[in-house]
CSV table of C-alpha atoms and ligand atoms in Angstrom, one decimal:
chain,number,residue,atom,x,y,z
A,85,UNK,CA,-4.0,-17.3,0.3
A,86,UNK,CA,-7.1,-18.4,-1.8
A,87,UNK,CA,-9.8,-16.1,-3.4
A,88,UNK,CA,-11.9,-16.4,-0.2
A,89,UNK,CA,-9.3,-15.2,2.2
A,90,UNK,CA,-8.8,-12.3,-0.1
A,91,UNK,CA,-12.2,-11.4,0.0
A,92,UNK,CA,-12.3,-11.9,3.5
A,93,UNK,CA,-9.8,-9.3,3.9
A,94,UNK,CA,-11.1,-6.9,1.7
A,95,UNK,CA,-14.0,-7.0,3.7
A,96,UNK,CA,-12.2,-5.2,6.8
A,97,UNK,CA,-12.5,-1.8,5.0
A,98,UNK,CA,-11.5,-1.6,1.7
A,99,UNK,CA,-15.0,0.0,0.0
A,100,UNK,CA,-15.2,1.2,-3.3
A,101,UNK,CA,-17.3,2.4,-6.1
A,102,UNK,CA,-17.5,0.6,-9.2
A,103,UNK,CA,-18.8,2.0,-13.1
A,104,UNK,CA,-19.9,-1.0,-14.9
A,105,UNK,CA,-19.8,-0.5,-18.6
A,106,UNK,CA,-23.1,-2.0,-20.3
A,107,UNK,CA,-24.0,-4.0,-17.6
A,108,UNK,CA,-26.8,-5.4,-19.4
A,109,UNK,CA,-26.2,-8.9,-18.0
A,110,UNK,CA,-27.7,-10.6,-14.8
A,111,UNK,CA,-24.7,-12.4,-13.9
A,112,UNK,CA,-22.8,-9.1,-14.0
A,113,UNK,CA,-25.5,-7.5,-11.5
A,114,UNK,CA,-25.5,-10.4,-9.4
A,115,UNK,CA,-22.0,-10.2,-9.0
A,116,UNK,CA,-22.2,-6.5,-8.1
A,117,UNK,CA,-24.7,-7.4,-5.8
A,118,UNK,CA,-23.0,-10.1,-4.1
A,119,UNK,CA,-19.8,-7.4,-3.6
A,120,UNK,CA,-22.1,-5.0,-2.0
A,121,UNK,CA,-23.9,-7.4,0.2
A,122,UNK,CA,-19.6,-8.7,1.4
A,123,UNK,CA,-18.7,-5.3,1.6
A,124,UNK,CA,-15.8,-4.4,-0.3
A,125,UNK,CA,-18.2,-2.2,-2.9
A,126,UNK,CA,-20.4,0.6,-1.7
A,127,UNK,CA,-22.0,1.9,-5.2
A,128,UNK,CA,-22.2,0.6,-8.0
A,129,UNK,CA,-22.8,2.9,-11.1
A,130,UNK,CA,-24.1,0.7,-14.3
A,131,UNK,CA,-24.3,2.5,-17.8
A,132,UNK,CA,-27.0,0.9,-20.6
A,133,UNK,CA,-30.5,1.1,-21.2
A,134,UNK,CA,-32.2,1.6,-17.8
A,135,UNK,CA,-35.4,-0.5,-18.6
A,136,UNK,CA,-33.6,-3.4,-19.6
A,137,UNK,CA,-31.3,-3.4,-16.6
A,138,UNK,CA,-34.1,-3.1,-14.2
A,139,UNK,CA,-35.8,-5.9,-16.0
A,140,UNK,CA,-32.7,-8.4,-15.5
A,141,UNK,CA,-32.5,-7.2,-12.3
A,142,UNK,CA,-35.8,-8.2,-11.2
A,143,UNK,CA,-35.9,-11.5,-12.9
A,144,UNK,CA,-32.4,-12.3,-10.8
A,145,UNK,CA,-34.1,-10.7,-7.6
A,146,UNK,CA,-31.1,-8.2,-7.2
A,147,UNK,CA,-31.8,-4.8,-5.1
A,148,UNK,CA,-30.7,-2.1,-7.2
A,149,UNK,CA,-31.0,-0.1,-3.9
A,150,UNK,CA,-27.1,0.8,-4.0
A,151,UNK,CA,-27.0,1.1,-7.5
A,152,UNK,CA,-27.1,4.4,-10.2
A,153,UNK,CA,-28.2,3.7,-13.4
A,154,UNK,CA,-26.7,6.1,-16.5
A,155,UNK,CA,-28.6,5.8,-19.8
A,156,UNK,CA,-26.4,4.6,-22.9
A,157,UNK,CA,-28.1,3.4,-25.7
A,158,UNK,CA,-25.2,1.5,-27.2
A,159,UNK,CA,-22.3,-0.4,-25.5
A,160,UNK,CA,-19.7,2.3,-27.5
A,161,UNK,CA,-21.4,5.0,-25.7
A,162,UNK,CA,-21.9,2.8,-22.4
A,163,UNK,CA,-18.3,2.0,-21.9
A,164,UNK,CA,-17.6,5.8,-22.5
A,165,UNK,CA,-19.7,6.9,-20.1
A,166,UNK,CA,-18.4,4.2,-17.7
A,167,UNK,CA,-15.1,5.3,-18.1
A,168,UNK,CA,-16.0,9.2,-17.6
A,169,UNK,CA,-16.9,8.0,-14.1
A,170,UNK,CA,-13.3,7.2,-13.5
A,171,UNK,CA,-12.3,10.3,-15.2
A,172,UNK,CA,-14.4,12.5,-13.1
A,173,UNK,CA,-13.5,10.6,-10.0
A,174,UNK,CA,-17.2,9.2,-9.1
A,175,UNK,CA,-15.8,5.8,-9.4
A,176,UNK,CA,-12.7,4.0,-8.4
A,177,UNK,CA,-12.9,0.6,-10.1
A,178,UNK,CA,-14.1,0.1,-13.8
A,179,UNK,CA,-16.0,-3.2,-15.0
A,180,UNK,CA,-16.5,-4.6,-18.6
A,181,UNK,CA,-20.2,-5.6,-18.8
A,182,UNK,CA,-21.9,-7.7,-21.6
A,183,UNK,CA,-19.7,-5.6,-24.6
A,184,UNK,CA,-16.4,-6.8,-26.4
A,185,UNK,CA,-13.7,-6.5,-24.9
A,186,UNK,CA,-12.4,-4.3,-27.1
A,187,UNK,CA,-15.1,-2.2,-27.3
A,188,UNK,CA,-14.1,-1.3,-23.4
A,189,UNK,CA,-10.2,-1.2,-24.3
A,190,UNK,CA,-10.8,1.5,-26.8
A,191,UNK,CA,-12.7,3.9,-24.7
A,192,UNK,CA,-10.0,3.5,-21.8
A,193,UNK,CA,-7.3,4.1,-24.3
A,194,UNK,CA,-9.0,7.3,-26.1
A,195,UNK,CA,-6.3,10.0,-26.1
A,196,UNK,CA,-8.8,12.9,-25.1
A,197,UNK,CA,-11.7,10.8,-23.0
A,198,UNK,CA,-10.2,7.7,-21.7
A,199,UNK,CA,-8.0,6.6,-18.6
A,200,UNK,CA,-4.4,5.7,-19.7
A,201,UNK,CA,-1.5,6.5,-17.3
A,202,UNK,CA,2.1,7.1,-18.1
A,203,UNK,CA,2.9,3.1,-18.6
A,204,UNK,CA,1.6,0.1,-20.7
A,205,UNK,CA,-1.9,-1.3,-20.2
A,206,UNK,CA,-1.8,-5.3,-19.3
A,207,UNK,CA,-4.0,-8.2,-18.9
A,208,UNK,CA,-3.3,-10.1,-15.6
A,209,UNK,CA,-5.2,-13.4,-14.5
A,210,UNK,CA,-5.2,-14.4,-10.8
A,211,UNK,CA,-5.1,-18.1,-10.7
A,212,UNK,CA,-6.3,-20.2,-7.6
A,213,UNK,CA,-3.5,-23.0,-7.7
A,214,UNK,CA,-3.8,-25.9,-5.1
A,215,UNK,CA,-2.6,-25.2,-1.4
A,216,UNK,CA,-4.8,-23.0,-2.2
A,217,UNK,CA,-2.6,-20.0,-3.3
A,218,UNK,CA,-3.0,-17.3,-5.5
A,219,UNK,CA,-0.6,-16.9,-8.6
A,220,UNK,CA,-0.8,-14.5,-11.8
A,221,UNK,CA,-0.3,-15.3,-15.5
A,222,UNK,CA,0.2,-12.2,-17.9
A,223,UNK,CA,-0.4,-11.4,-20.5
A,224,UNK,CA,-3.4,-13.2,-21.5
A,225,UNK,CA,-5.7,-10.9,-23.1
A,226,UNK,CA,-4.5,-7.2,-24.3
A,227,UNK,CA,-1.0,-7.4,-25.5
A,228,UNK,CA,-1.3,-9.4,-29.0
A,229,UNK,CA,2.6,-9.7,-29.6
A,230,UNK,CA,5.0,-7.7,-27.1
A,231,UNK,CA,8.5,-6.9,-28.0
A,232,UNK,CA,10.6,-7.4,-24.8
A,233,UNK,CA,10.1,-3.4,-24.1
A,234,UNK,CA,6.6,-4.3,-23.8
A,235,UNK,CA,7.4,-7.3,-22.1
A,236,UNK,CA,9.2,-5.6,-19.2
A,237,UNK,CA,6.7,-2.9,-18.6
A,238,UNK,CA,3.9,-6.0,-18.6
A,239,UNK,CA,5.9,-7.9,-16.1
A,240,UNK,CA,6.5,-4.7,-14.1
A,241,UNK,CA,2.9,-4.1,-13.9
A,242,UNK,CA,2.8,-7.8,-12.7
A,243,UNK,CA,5.1,-7.2,-10.2
A,244,UNK,CA,3.4,-4.0,-8.8
A,245,UNK,CA,0.2,-5.6,-8.7
A,246,UNK,CA,2.0,-8.9,-6.8
A,247,UNK,CA,3.1,-6.6,-4.2
A,248,UNK,CA,-0.5,-5.2,-3.7
A,249,UNK,CA,-1.9,-8.6,-3.5
A,250,UNK,CA,0.5,-9.4,-0.7
A,251,UNK,CA,2.9,-11.7,-2.9
A,252,UNK,CA,6.1,-10.0,-1.8
A,253,UNK,CA,9.5,-10.5,-3.6
A,254,UNK,CA,7.4,-12.6,-6.5
A,255,UNK,CA,9.1,-15.3,-8.0
A,256,UNK,CA,8.5,-15.3,-11.5
A,257,UNK,CA,9.3,-17.8,-14.6
A,258,UNK,CA,9.5,-16.0,-18.2
A,259,UNK,CA,8.2,-18.9,-20.2
A,260,UNK,CA,9.3,-20.3,-23.4
A,261,UNK,CA,9.4,-23.8,-24.8
A,262,UNK,CA,12.6,-24.7,-23.9
A,263,UNK,CA,15.2,-24.2,-20.8
A,264,UNK,CA,17.8,-22.6,-23.1
A,265,UNK,CA,18.8,-19.6,-24.7
A,266,UNK,CA,17.9,-20.5,-28.4
A,267,UNK,CA,19.2,-17.6,-30.6
A,268,UNK,CA,16.7,-18.7,-33.4
A,269,UNK,CA,14.0,-18.6,-30.6
A,270,UNK,CA,13.6,-15.0,-29.8
A,271,UNK,CA,11.3,-15.8,-26.9
A,272,UNK,CA,14.1,-17.9,-25.0
A,273,UNK,CA,16.3,-14.7,-25.5
A,274,UNK,CA,14.1,-12.4,-24.2
A,275,UNK,CA,13.0,-14.5,-21.0
A,276,UNK,CA,16.9,-14.6,-20.4
A,277,UNK,CA,17.3,-10.8,-20.9
A,278,UNK,CA,14.6,-10.0,-18.4
A,279,UNK,CA,16.0,-12.6,-16.0
A,280,UNK,CA,19.5,-10.3,-15.7
A,281,UNK,CA,17.1,-7.1,-15.8
A,282,UNK,CA,15.5,-8.3,-12.8
A,283,UNK,CA,19.3,-9.3,-11.6
A,284,UNK,CA,20.1,-5.7,-12.0
A,285,UNK,CA,17.2,-4.3,-9.9
A,286,UNK,CA,15.5,-3.2,-12.8
A,287,UNK,CA,11.9,-3.5,-12.3
A,288,UNK,CA,9.9,-1.4,-9.8
A,289,UNK,CA,9.8,-3.4,-7.1
A,290,UNK,CA,12.3,-6.4,-6.0
A,291,UNK,CA,11.2,-9.9,-7.9
A,292,UNK,CA,13.0,-12.9,-8.8
A,293,UNK,CA,12.9,-13.6,-12.5
A,294,UNK,CA,14.5,-16.9,-14.2
A,295,UNK,CA,13.7,-18.1,-17.6
A,296,UNK,CA,13.6,-19.0,-20.1
A,297,UNK,CA,11.5,-22.2,-18.5
A,298,UNK,CA,9.2,-24.5,-20.3
A,299,UNK,CA,5.5,-24.8,-18.2
A,300,UNK,CA,6.6,-28.5,-16.7
A,301,UNK,CA,9.8,-27.0,-15.4
A,302,UNK,CA,8.5,-24.0,-14.1
A,303,UNK,CA,5.5,-25.4,-12.4
A,304,UNK,CA,6.9,-29.0,-11.3
A,305,UNK,CA,9.6,-28.8,-9.2
A,306,UNK,CA,10.1,-32.6,-9.4
A,307,UNK,CA,10.1,-32.1,-12.9
A,308,UNK,CA,12.9,-29.5,-13.0
A,309,UNK,CA,14.6,-31.8,-10.6
A,310,UNK,CA,14.5,-34.7,-13.2
A,311,UNK,CA,15.9,-32.6,-15.6
A,312,UNK,CA,19.1,-31.0,-13.5
A,313,UNK,CA,17.7,-27.7,-13.6
A,314,UNK,CA,18.5,-25.4,-10.4
A,315,UNK,CA,16.5,-22.4,-10.1
A,316,UNK,CA,15.1,-20.3,-7.5
A,317,UNK,CA,11.7,-20.1,-8.9
A,318,UNK,CA,10.3,-23.5,-9.9
A,319,UNK,CA,7.5,-25.2,-8.2
A,320,UNK,CA,6.9,-22.1,-6.4
A,321,UNK,CA,6.2,-19.2,-9.3
A,322,UNK,CA,4.1,-16.2,-8.1
A,323,UNK,CA,4.1,-15.0,-11.7
A,324,UNK,CA,4.0,-16.6,-15.3
A,325,UNK,CA,4.7,-14.4,-18.0
A,326,UNK,CA,4.2,-15.6,-21.1
A,327,UNK,CA,5.5,-14.7,-24.8
A,328,UNK,CA,2.4,-13.8,-26.4
A,329,UNK,CA,-1.2,-13.5,-26.0
A,330,UNK,CA,-2.5,-16.7,-27.9
A,331,UNK,CA,0.0,-18.9,-25.1
A,332,UNK,CA,-1.3,-16.7,-22.5
A,333,UNK,CA,-5.3,-17.3,-23.7
A,334,UNK,CA,-4.9,-21.0,-24.0
A,335,UNK,CA,-3.1,-21.6,-20.7
A,336,UNK,CA,-5.4,-19.3,-18.9
A,337,UNK,CA,-8.6,-21.4,-20.3
A,338,UNK,CA,-7.2,-24.9,-19.8
A,339,UNK,CA,-6.1,-23.6,-16.0
A,340,UNK,CA,-10.1,-22.9,-15.9
A,341,UNK,CA,-11.8,-25.6,-17.9
A,342,UNK,CA,-9.3,-28.2,-18.2
A,343,UNK,CA,-7.7,-27.6,-14.7
A,344,UNK,CA,-10.9,-26.8,-12.7
A,345,UNK,CA,-9.1,-23.8,-11.2
A,346,UNK,CA,-10.8,-20.4,-10.0
A,347,UNK,CA,-9.6,-17.9,-12.2
A,348,UNK,CA,-10.3,-14.2,-12.1
A,349,UNK,CA,-8.9,-11.3,-14.8
A,350,UNK,CA,-8.3,-7.6,-14.7
A,351,UNK,CA,-6.7,-4.8,-16.4
A,352,UNK,CA,-4.0,-3.2,-14.7
A,353,UNK,CA,-1.8,0.5,-15.7
A,354,UNK,CA,-4.6,2.5,-16.5
A,355,UNK,CA,-5.9,5.1,-13.7
A,356,UNK,CA,-7.6,2.4,-12.1
A,357,UNK,CA,-7.9,-1.8,-12.4
A,358,UNK,CA,-10.6,-2.6,-14.8
A,359,UNK,CA,-12.5,-6.0,-14.1
A,360,UNK,CA,-12.8,-8.4,-17.2
A,361,UNK,CA,-15.0,-11.3,-17.0
A,362,UNK,CA,-17.0,-13.4,-20.0
A,363,UNK,CA,-20.4,-14.3,-20.0
A,364,UNK,CA,-19.3,-18.1,-19.6
A,365,UNK,CA,-17.7,-16.9,-16.1
A,366,UNK,CA,-19.2,-18.3,-13.2
A,367,UNK,CA,-21.0,-15.6,-10.6
A,368,UNK,CA,-18.3,-16.4,-7.8
A,369,UNK,CA,-15.5,-15.8,-10.7
A,370,UNK,CA,-17.0,-12.1,-11.6
A,371,UNK,CA,-17.0,-11.5,-7.8
A,372,UNK,CA,-13.3,-12.6,-7.4
A,373,UNK,CA,-12.4,-10.6,-10.3
A,374,UNK,CA,-13.9,-7.4,-8.6
A,375,UNK,CA,-12.2,-8.4,-5.3
A,376,UNK,CA,-9.0,-8.8,-7.2
A,377,UNK,CA,-9.6,-5.2,-9.1
A,378,UNK,CA,-10.6,-3.7,-5.4
A,379,UNK,CA,-7.1,-5.2,-3.7
A,380,UNK,CA,-5.0,-3.6,-6.7
B,155,LIG,N1,-1.2,0.1,-23.0
B,155,LIG,C1,-1.1,1.6,-23.2
B,155,LIG,N2,-1.5,2.3,-24.6
B,155,LIG,C2,-2.2,1.0,-25.5
B,155,LIG,C3,-1.9,-0.1,-25.5
B,155,LIG,C4,-1.4,-0.8,-24.3
B,155,LIG,N3,-1.9,-2.3,-23.8
B,155,LIG,N4,-2.3,-0.3,-26.3
B,155,LIG,C5,-2.6,0.7,-27.6
B,155,LIG,N5,-2.3,1.3,-26.8
B,155,LIG,C6,-2.2,3.0,-27.3
B,155,LIG,C7,-1.5,3.1,-28.5
B,155,LIG,O1,-0.6,3.5,-28.4
B,155,LIG,C8,-2.2,4.1,-29.3
B,155,LIG,O2,-1.9,5.2,-29.0
B,155,LIG,C9,-3.8,4.0,-28.9
B,155,LIG,O3,-3.8,2.9,-27.6
B,155,LIG,C10,-4.3,3.0,-30.2
B,155,LIG,O4,-3.6,2.0,-30.6
B,155,LIG,P1,-4.0,1.0,-31.5
B,155,LIG,O5,-4.2,1.2,-33.0
B,155,LIG,O6,-2.8,-0.5,-31.5
B,155,LIG,O7,-5.2,0.3,-30.9
B,155,LIG,P2,-6.2,-0.5,-31.5
B,155,LIG,O8,-8.0,0.2,-31.1
B,155,LIG,O9,-6.1,-1.0,-32.8
B,155,LIG,O10,-6.2,-1.9,-30.2
B,155,LIG,C11,-6.0,-1.6,-29.2
B,155,LIG,C12,-6.6,-2.9,-28.7
B,155,LIG,C13,-6.2,-3.3,-26.9
B,155,LIG,C14,-8.1,-3.1,-28.6
B,155,LIG,C15,-6.0,-4.4,-28.9
B,155,LIG,O11,-4.6,-4.1,-28.8
B,155,LIG,C16,-6.6,-5.5,-28.7
B,155,LIG,O12,-7.6,-5.7,-29.7
B,155,LIG,N6,-6.3,-6.4,-28.1
B,155,LIG,C17,-6.4,-7.8,-27.9
B,155,LIG,C18,-7.5,-7.8,-27.1
B,155,LIG,C19,-8.9,-9.2,-26.9
B,155,LIG,O13,-9.6,-9.0,-27.9
B,155,LIG,N7,-8.4,-9.5,-25.9
B,155,LIG,C20,-9.6,-10.7,-25.9
B,155,LIG,C21,-8.7,-12.0,-25.4
B,155,LIG,S1,-9.4,-12.5,-23.9
């Protein structure tokens, strides 16, 4: 299943309301309009200067009938106001508009006014691989240098999200740069530990984890066979777990820019999924990210 099928499935009745933090961006408004048209959102609440938002909407011929505009004069205020819509139960999804990722994440994490749940929040990228089929990559955007406890939580979030996307019993590659455990390379040791934790049923839902695996042998069955690697996940990976943010971010952008693959990004683990897009993303990519969040 690719993004197109995911969106078709959502049309069957999963309608949600979404708050957009500092939605002062024509592309974001356009994606919201598309999601309303496709039927998986029924209302959009946008924070920011209303006049500016109306101007952008008129420029992009966006019909604001199902939009509610809430006045905010700075991105920080816009982020806090959008987060409040979730806290107060007015909206079920949150989306980042035209503001820095760290501004919305700080509003989400705020102890008094935020929407943290019990566990760790993490970034999950969804990538449409050839097939087409959807696979996840984590954490390419939030946790900078996770330790083993945090990697466990990042992976647990992705496993739960995979199940809600319909990827049951997900196959996971805990990535490193080699396949053997080398005590000098802590990422390989931690990947092996995660693999055993899955075998012992320590994650919230069933999953098959193997690691350490280098990306070539995780992605390509042929590469793994040539190297004599016998693994239940190679060539069929549903979740790529990276050891830290830089590896994840580079891989995510390489999928997108070099591989021309469709991608979508969300933050998972808060009171609701948070849609994260960047300005350079296409309208379709923004729409796909809203769909992915609505499915979570
Ligand atoms: N999940 C749950 N709680 C968290 C998390 C998390 N992932 N991260 C921090 N917290 C909690 C802490 O326990 C603490 O209580 C509070 O939030 C503040 O923690 P700090 O001091 O670490 O928070 P900040 O504000 O310095 O940093 C949090 C960010 C998420 C902003 C930071 O980790 C960050 O900038 N990450 C990278 C985001 C980014 O730039 N992504 C762009 C790449 S696409």
